[in-house]
């Protein structure tokens, strides 16, 4: 698999199947602010459809998948409980050059969704190539506990400093050297401990005037 992070702000997505797995997919996709998410499920009741449509730019149809649902879609998620239906959708997507994720047979689709978490603007994904979702989950949980507390404050400071440093119009090599010196300094430890006075002293020493 080729690791890739997608900007979905102008994307039209299709999720076939609105069961527990499909709803988790929809919730995760809405956090990426797509233009639209079309949901198909012949067993979707009116109340569930209204709830989904209230959660974001979601349009629900209580019917089965049709091949004419595919054109114009950026990503497709085959999330029904029927492997044959999911395989059929995945095969049509492959023929049409549309990336598809199949929840019942990852190898039938063209991409998988790795275990992931976000902490502020830090996004970390973990994949075992589909061989062990349980191990991917464990790794995600351990990394989330370690990274979130330690590095989220550091990223916040770096995000504030970056435009200020770029305004100085220093050579790119100098900018890179400054950022590296900050990232590999003790700043993350100082911020984690809440020692802001020492953090300020350290930054004063590392930053240009």
One Martini backbone bead per residue (centre of mass of N, CA, C, O) as a GRO file, in nm:
protein
  209
    1UNK     BB    1   0.099   0.034   0.018
    2UNK     BB    2   0.023   0.381  -0.026
    3UNK     BB    3   0.085   0.653   0.141
    4UNK     BB    4  -0.203   0.880   0.205
    5UNK     BB    5  -0.324   1.220   0.206
    6UNK     BB    6  -0.649   1.362   0.182
    7UNK     BB    7  -0.834   1.609   0.018
    8UNK     BB    8  -1.204   1.639   0.076
    9UNK     BB    9  -1.347   1.927   0.023
   10UNK     BB   10  -1.429   1.838  -0.303
   11UNK     BB   11  -1.578   1.574  -0.230
   12UNK     BB   12  -1.754   1.282  -0.356
   13UNK     BB   13  -1.918   1.040  -0.167
   14UNK     BB   14  -1.953   0.672  -0.110
   15UNK     BB   15  -2.186   0.481   0.096
   16UNK     BB   16  -2.240   0.130   0.129
   17UNK     BB   17  -2.386   0.116   0.408
   18UNK     BB   18  -2.561   0.173   0.747
   19UNK     BB   19  -2.420   0.044   0.959
   20UNK     BB   20  -2.187   0.037   1.192
   21UNK     BB   21  -1.954   0.065   0.990
   22UNK     BB   22  -2.069   0.286   0.806
   23UNK     BB   23  -2.099   0.502   1.032
   24UNK     BB   24  -1.802   0.522   1.098
   25UNK     BB   25  -1.718   0.620   0.822
   26UNK     BB   26  -1.889   0.875   0.811
   27UNK     BB   27  -1.775   1.017   1.062
   28UNK     BB   28  -1.482   1.028   0.955
   29UNK     BB   29  -1.539   1.185   0.689
   30UNK     BB   30  -1.667   1.447   0.813
   31UNK     BB   31  -1.393   1.547   0.940
   32UNK     BB   32  -1.294   1.619   0.625
   33UNK     BB   33  -1.500   1.801   0.474
   34UNK     BB   34  -1.690   1.724   0.252
   35UNK     BB   35  -1.919   1.792   0.014
   36UNK     BB   36  -2.024   1.477  -0.007
   37UNK     BB   37  -2.254   1.211   0.119
   38UNK     BB   38  -2.353   0.907  -0.005
   39UNK     BB   39  -2.625   0.692   0.108
   40UNK     BB   40  -2.673   0.332   0.090
   41UNK     BB   41  -2.983   0.159   0.210
   42UNK     BB   42  -3.258  -0.054   0.216
   43UNK     BB   43  -3.269  -0.052   0.561
   44UNK     BB   44  -3.319   0.248   0.592
   45UNK     BB   45  -3.458   0.449   0.806
   46UNK     BB   46  -3.588   0.754   0.862
   47UNK     BB   47  -3.447   0.825   1.129
   48UNK     BB   48  -3.155   0.755   1.043
   49UNK     BB   49  -3.145   0.946   0.802
   50UNK     BB   50  -3.187   1.210   0.961
   51UNK     BB   51  -2.939   1.182   1.141
   52UNK     BB   52  -2.726   1.180   0.915
   53UNK     BB   53  -2.814   1.452   0.773
   54UNK     BB   54  -2.753   1.625   1.043
   55UNK     BB   55  -2.421   1.573   1.043
   56UNK     BB   56  -2.419   1.672   0.730
   57UNK     BB   57  -2.336   1.625   0.384
   58UNK     BB   58  -2.601   1.416   0.370
   59UNK     BB   59  -2.735   1.155   0.147
   60UNK     BB   60  -3.018   0.948   0.157
   61UNK     BB   61  -3.090   0.601   0.039
   62UNK     BB   62  -3.349   0.347   0.038
   63UNK     BB   63  -3.130   0.155  -0.138
   64UNK     BB   64  -2.966   0.003  -0.369
   65UNK     BB   65  -2.713  -0.046  -0.558
   66UNK     BB   66  -2.583   0.130  -0.851
   67UNK     BB   67  -2.374   0.189  -1.111
   68UNK     BB   68  -2.477   0.499  -1.143
   69UNK     BB   69  -2.339   0.594  -0.859
   70UNK     BB   70  -2.025   0.638  -0.941
   71UNK     BB   71  -2.007   0.880  -1.100
   72UNK     BB   72  -1.800   1.138  -0.947
   73UNK     BB   73  -1.646   0.975  -0.743
   74UNK     BB   74  -1.374   0.971  -0.525
   75UNK     BB   75  -1.502   0.772  -0.309
   76UNK     BB   76  -1.553   0.423  -0.198
   77UNK     BB   77  -1.778   0.237   0.030
   78UNK     BB   78  -1.802  -0.108   0.104
   79UNK     BB   79  -2.047  -0.162   0.386
   80UNK     BB   80  -2.173  -0.424   0.373
   81UNK     BB   81  -2.283  -0.758   0.478
   82UNK     BB   82  -2.218  -0.835   0.168
   83UNK     BB   83  -1.961  -0.966  -0.008
   84UNK     BB   84  -2.078  -0.966  -0.297
   85UNK     BB   85  -2.147  -0.668  -0.311
   86UNK     BB   86  -1.867  -0.556  -0.245
   87UNK     BB   87  -1.721  -0.693  -0.483
   88UNK     BB   88  -1.885  -0.558  -0.705
   89UNK     BB   89  -1.811  -0.267  -0.638
   90UNK     BB   90  -1.501  -0.300  -0.654
   91UNK     BB   91  -1.492  -0.389  -0.951
   92UNK     BB   92  -1.619  -0.134  -1.072
   93UNK     BB   93  -1.407   0.062  -0.964
   94UNK     BB   94  -1.164  -0.055  -1.105
   95UNK     BB   95  -1.280  -0.010  -1.394
   96UNK     BB   96  -1.323   0.320  -1.320
   97UNK     BB   97  -1.093   0.441  -1.127
   98UNK     BB   98  -1.209   0.399  -0.824
   99UNK     BB   99  -1.166   0.427  -0.510
  100UNK     BB  100  -1.186   0.134  -0.283
  101UNK     BB  101  -1.354   0.016   0.014
  102UNK     BB  102  -1.357  -0.306   0.173
  103UNK     BB  103  -1.478  -0.454   0.466
  104UNK     BB  104  -1.465  -0.776   0.387
  105UNK     BB  105  -1.227  -0.726   0.141
  106UNK     BB  106  -0.952  -0.549   0.110
  107UNK     BB  107  -0.829  -0.683  -0.157
  108UNK     BB  108  -1.068  -0.584  -0.348
  109UNK     BB  109  -0.968  -0.323  -0.309
  110UNK     BB  110  -0.751  -0.014  -0.327
  111UNK     BB  111  -0.800   0.048  -0.011
  112UNK     BB  112  -0.713   0.139   0.321
  113UNK     BB  113  -0.793   0.201   0.666
  114UNK     BB  114  -0.618   0.310   0.906
  115UNK     BB  115  -0.513   0.341   1.198
  116UNK     BB  116  -0.614   0.637   1.393
  117UNK     BB  117  -0.508   0.971   1.510
  118UNK     BB  118  -0.573   1.282   1.687
  119UNK     BB  119  -0.369   1.581   1.794
  120UNK     BB  120  -0.478   1.821   1.684
  121UNK     BB  121  -0.257   1.847   1.402
  122UNK     BB  122  -0.201   1.555   1.466
  123UNK     BB  123  -0.149   1.275   1.240
  124UNK     BB  124  -0.185   0.918   1.294
  125UNK     BB  125  -0.084   0.621   1.125
  126UNK     BB  126  -0.169   0.258   1.125
  127UNK     BB  127  -0.018  -0.032   0.960
  128UNK     BB  128  -0.046  -0.404   0.870
  129UNK     BB  129  -0.161  -0.472   0.580
  130UNK     BB  130  -0.422  -0.636   0.707
  131UNK     BB  131  -0.311  -0.865   0.917
  132UNK     BB  132  -0.359  -0.676   1.208
  133UNK     BB  133  -0.590  -0.489   1.362
  134UNK     BB  134  -0.515  -0.538   1.660
  135UNK     BB  135  -0.226  -0.425   1.647
  136UNK     BB  136  -0.297  -0.147   1.534
  137UNK     BB  137  -0.462  -0.064   1.781
  138UNK     BB  138  -0.239  -0.084   1.992
  139UNK     BB  139  -0.045   0.118   1.862
  140UNK     BB  140  -0.235   0.355   1.864
  141UNK     BB  141  -0.279   0.375   2.172
  142UNK     BB  142   0.022   0.414   2.250
  143UNK     BB  143   0.078   0.665   2.073
  144UNK     BB  144  -0.143   0.850   2.182
  145UNK     BB  145  -0.039   0.860   2.478
  146UNK     BB  146   0.245   0.985   2.396
  147UNK     BB  147   0.204   1.219   2.182
  148UNK     BB  148  -0.016   1.412   2.278
  149UNK     BB  149   0.127   1.524   2.541
  150UNK     BB  150   0.417   1.591   2.410
  151UNK     BB  151   0.357   1.731   2.097
  152UNK     BB  152   0.120   1.932   2.081
  153UNK     BB  153   0.254   2.185   2.210
  154UNK     BB  154   0.488   2.204   2.010
  155UNK     BB  155   0.317   2.252   1.755
  156UNK     BB  156   0.189   2.514   1.848
  157UNK     BB  157   0.454   2.675   1.857
  158UNK     BB  158   0.548   2.623   1.565
  159UNK     BB  159   0.296   2.754   1.433
  160UNK     BB  160   0.367   3.043   1.544
  161UNK     BB  161   0.672   3.068   1.437
  162UNK     BB  162   0.687   3.024   1.133
  163UNK     BB  163   0.581   3.300   1.013
  164UNK     BB  164   0.790   3.474   1.166
  165UNK     BB  165   1.044   3.350   1.038
  166UNK     BB  166   0.968   3.392   0.734
  167UNK     BB  167   0.966   3.709   0.750
  168UNK     BB  168   1.291   3.730   0.753
  169UNK     BB  169   1.416   3.598   0.493
  170UNK     BB  170   1.579   3.355   0.515
  171UNK     BB  171   1.747   3.109   0.441
  172UNK     BB  172   1.637   2.791   0.416
  173UNK     BB  173   1.871   2.663   0.576
  174UNK     BB  174   1.827   2.832   0.833
  175UNK     BB  175   1.541   2.755   0.893
  176UNK     BB  176   1.590   2.450   0.917
  177UNK     BB  177   1.792   2.470   1.151
  178UNK     BB  178   1.601   2.598   1.355
  179UNK     BB  179   1.379   2.382   1.358
  180UNK     BB  180   1.563   2.149   1.440
  181UNK     BB  181   1.664   2.270   1.709
  182UNK     BB  182   1.382   2.269   1.838
  183UNK     BB  183   1.285   1.975   1.801
  184UNK     BB  184   1.576   1.862   1.940
  185UNK     BB  185   1.508   1.977   2.196
  186UNK     BB  186   1.370   2.047   2.530
  187UNK     BB  187   1.085   2.172   2.474
  188UNK     BB  188   0.885   1.940   2.509
  189UNK     BB  189   0.949   1.895   2.810
  190UNK     BB  190   0.883   2.179   2.916
  191UNK     BB  191   0.586   2.183   2.820
  192UNK     BB  192   0.492   1.927   2.968
  193UNK     BB  193   0.571   2.064   3.255
  194UNK     BB  194   0.515   2.390   3.239
  195UNK     BB  195   0.800   2.540   3.169
  196UNK     BB  196   0.790   2.852   3.042
  197UNK     BB  197   1.049   2.999   3.121
  198UNK     BB  198   1.249   2.795   2.995
  199UNK     BB  199   1.126   2.796   2.715
  200UNK     BB  200   1.187   3.095   2.657
  201UNK     BB  201   1.492   3.077   2.692
  202UNK     BB  202   1.543   2.869   2.471
  203UNK     BB  203   1.422   3.030   2.233
  204UNK     BB  204   1.606   3.274   2.254
  205UNK     BB  205   1.862   3.105   2.179
  206UNK     BB  206   1.752   2.970   1.895
  207UNK     BB  207   1.657   3.230   1.790
  208UNK     BB  208   1.645   3.485   1.613
  209UNK     BB  209   1.619   3.829   1.653
   0.00000   0.00000   0.00000
